[in-house]
Coordinates of C-alpha atoms in Angstrom, one line a residue:
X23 CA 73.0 74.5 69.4
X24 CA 75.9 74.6 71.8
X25 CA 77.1 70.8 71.8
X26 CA 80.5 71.5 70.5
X27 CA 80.9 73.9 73.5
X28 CA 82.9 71.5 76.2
X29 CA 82.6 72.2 79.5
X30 CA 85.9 73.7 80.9
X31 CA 87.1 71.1 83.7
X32 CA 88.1 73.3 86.7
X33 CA 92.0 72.6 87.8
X34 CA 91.5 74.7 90.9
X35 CA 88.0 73.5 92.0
X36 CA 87.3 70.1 89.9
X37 CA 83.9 69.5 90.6
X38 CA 82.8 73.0 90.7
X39 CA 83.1 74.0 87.1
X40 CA 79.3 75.3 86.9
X41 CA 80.1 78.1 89.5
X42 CA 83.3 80.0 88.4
X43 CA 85.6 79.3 85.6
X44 CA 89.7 79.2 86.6
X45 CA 89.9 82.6 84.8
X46 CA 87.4 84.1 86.9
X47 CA 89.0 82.4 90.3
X48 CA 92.2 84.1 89.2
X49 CA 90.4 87.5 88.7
X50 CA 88.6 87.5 92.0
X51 CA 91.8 86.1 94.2
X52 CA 94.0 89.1 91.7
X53 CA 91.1 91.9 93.5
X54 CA 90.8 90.7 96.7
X55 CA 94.9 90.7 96.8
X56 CA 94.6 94.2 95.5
X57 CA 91.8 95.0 98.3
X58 CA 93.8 93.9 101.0
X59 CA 96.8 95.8 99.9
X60 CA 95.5 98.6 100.1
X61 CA 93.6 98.6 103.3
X62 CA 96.8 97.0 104.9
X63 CA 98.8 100.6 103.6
X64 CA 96.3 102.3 105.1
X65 CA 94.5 103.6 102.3
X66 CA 90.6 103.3 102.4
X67 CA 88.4 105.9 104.3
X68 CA 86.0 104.5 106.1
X69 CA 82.5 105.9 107.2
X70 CA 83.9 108.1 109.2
X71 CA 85.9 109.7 107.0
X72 CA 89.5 108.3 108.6
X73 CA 91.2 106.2 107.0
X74 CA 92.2 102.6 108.0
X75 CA 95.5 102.3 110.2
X76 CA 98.6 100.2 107.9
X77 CA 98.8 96.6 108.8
X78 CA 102.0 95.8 107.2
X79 CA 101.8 91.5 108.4
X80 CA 98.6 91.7 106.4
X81 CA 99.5 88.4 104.5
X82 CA 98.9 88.5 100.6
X83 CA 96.2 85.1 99.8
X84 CA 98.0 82.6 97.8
X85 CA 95.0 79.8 97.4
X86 CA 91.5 80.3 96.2
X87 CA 89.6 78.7 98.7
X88 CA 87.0 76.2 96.9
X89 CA 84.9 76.0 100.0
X90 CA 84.4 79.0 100.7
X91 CA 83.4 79.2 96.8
X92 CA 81.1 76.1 97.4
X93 CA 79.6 78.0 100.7
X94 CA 78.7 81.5 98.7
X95 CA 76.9 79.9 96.6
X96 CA 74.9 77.8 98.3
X97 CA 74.2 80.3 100.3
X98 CA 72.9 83.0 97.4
X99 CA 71.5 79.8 96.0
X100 CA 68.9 80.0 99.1
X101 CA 68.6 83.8 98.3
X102 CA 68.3 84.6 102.1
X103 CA 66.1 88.0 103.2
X104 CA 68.2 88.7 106.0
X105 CA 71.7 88.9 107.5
X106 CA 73.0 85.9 109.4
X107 CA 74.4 85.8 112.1
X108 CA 77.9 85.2 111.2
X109 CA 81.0 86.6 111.8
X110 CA 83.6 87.8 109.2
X111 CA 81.1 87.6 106.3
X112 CA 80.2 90.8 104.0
X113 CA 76.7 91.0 103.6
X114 CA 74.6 93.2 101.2
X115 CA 70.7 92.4 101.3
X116 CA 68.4 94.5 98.5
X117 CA 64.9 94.6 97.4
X118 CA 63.5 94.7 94.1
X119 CA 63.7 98.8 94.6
X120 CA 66.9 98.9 95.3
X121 CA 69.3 100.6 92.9
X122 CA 71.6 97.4 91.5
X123 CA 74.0 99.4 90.4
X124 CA 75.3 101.1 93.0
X125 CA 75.1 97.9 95.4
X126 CA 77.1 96.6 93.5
X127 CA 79.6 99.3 94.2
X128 CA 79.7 98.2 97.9

């Protein structure tokens, strides 16, 4: 039905073309610069209600990092129950109860 669909070669991440598009590499890297931005002018609140201190040498990212794509989704390929124990990785672990919607707001 689909065969004259071609598969999008990936300039960023050749090889990887079945887990992100370009597009979508540029969207994520566009957020994640936004993100940063404002936590580094000191404009999220955190738990307690403070918000974060301004890190002006907060550096803007400049390269999507393939590896890092690679290494996400192997890992939510394994679809792992628990939290590893790794440092300066966001985790969000659910059951089938969980409300989707707003985890997907953290």
């Amino acid at each position: 039905m689909f065969e004259h669909f071609q598969k999008l070669l990936s300039k960023r991440c050749p090889g990887q073309e079945d887990m992100n598009t370009d597009t979508a590499r540029d969207v994520i890297l566009k957020l994640h610069n936004e993100h940063r931005a404002t936590i580094a002018k000191g404009g999220v609140v955190m738990g307690n209600k403070n918000k974060t201190r301004p890190c002006p040498r907060m550096m803007k990212l400049t390269n999507y990092d393939c590896n890092l794509e690679k290494d996400a989704y192997s890992t939510a390929h394994s679809c792992p129950s628990a939290e590893p124990k790794v440092d300066n990785e966001n985790w969000f672990t659910t059951t089938d109860v969980a409300n989707k919607r707003q985890a997907a707001k953290i």
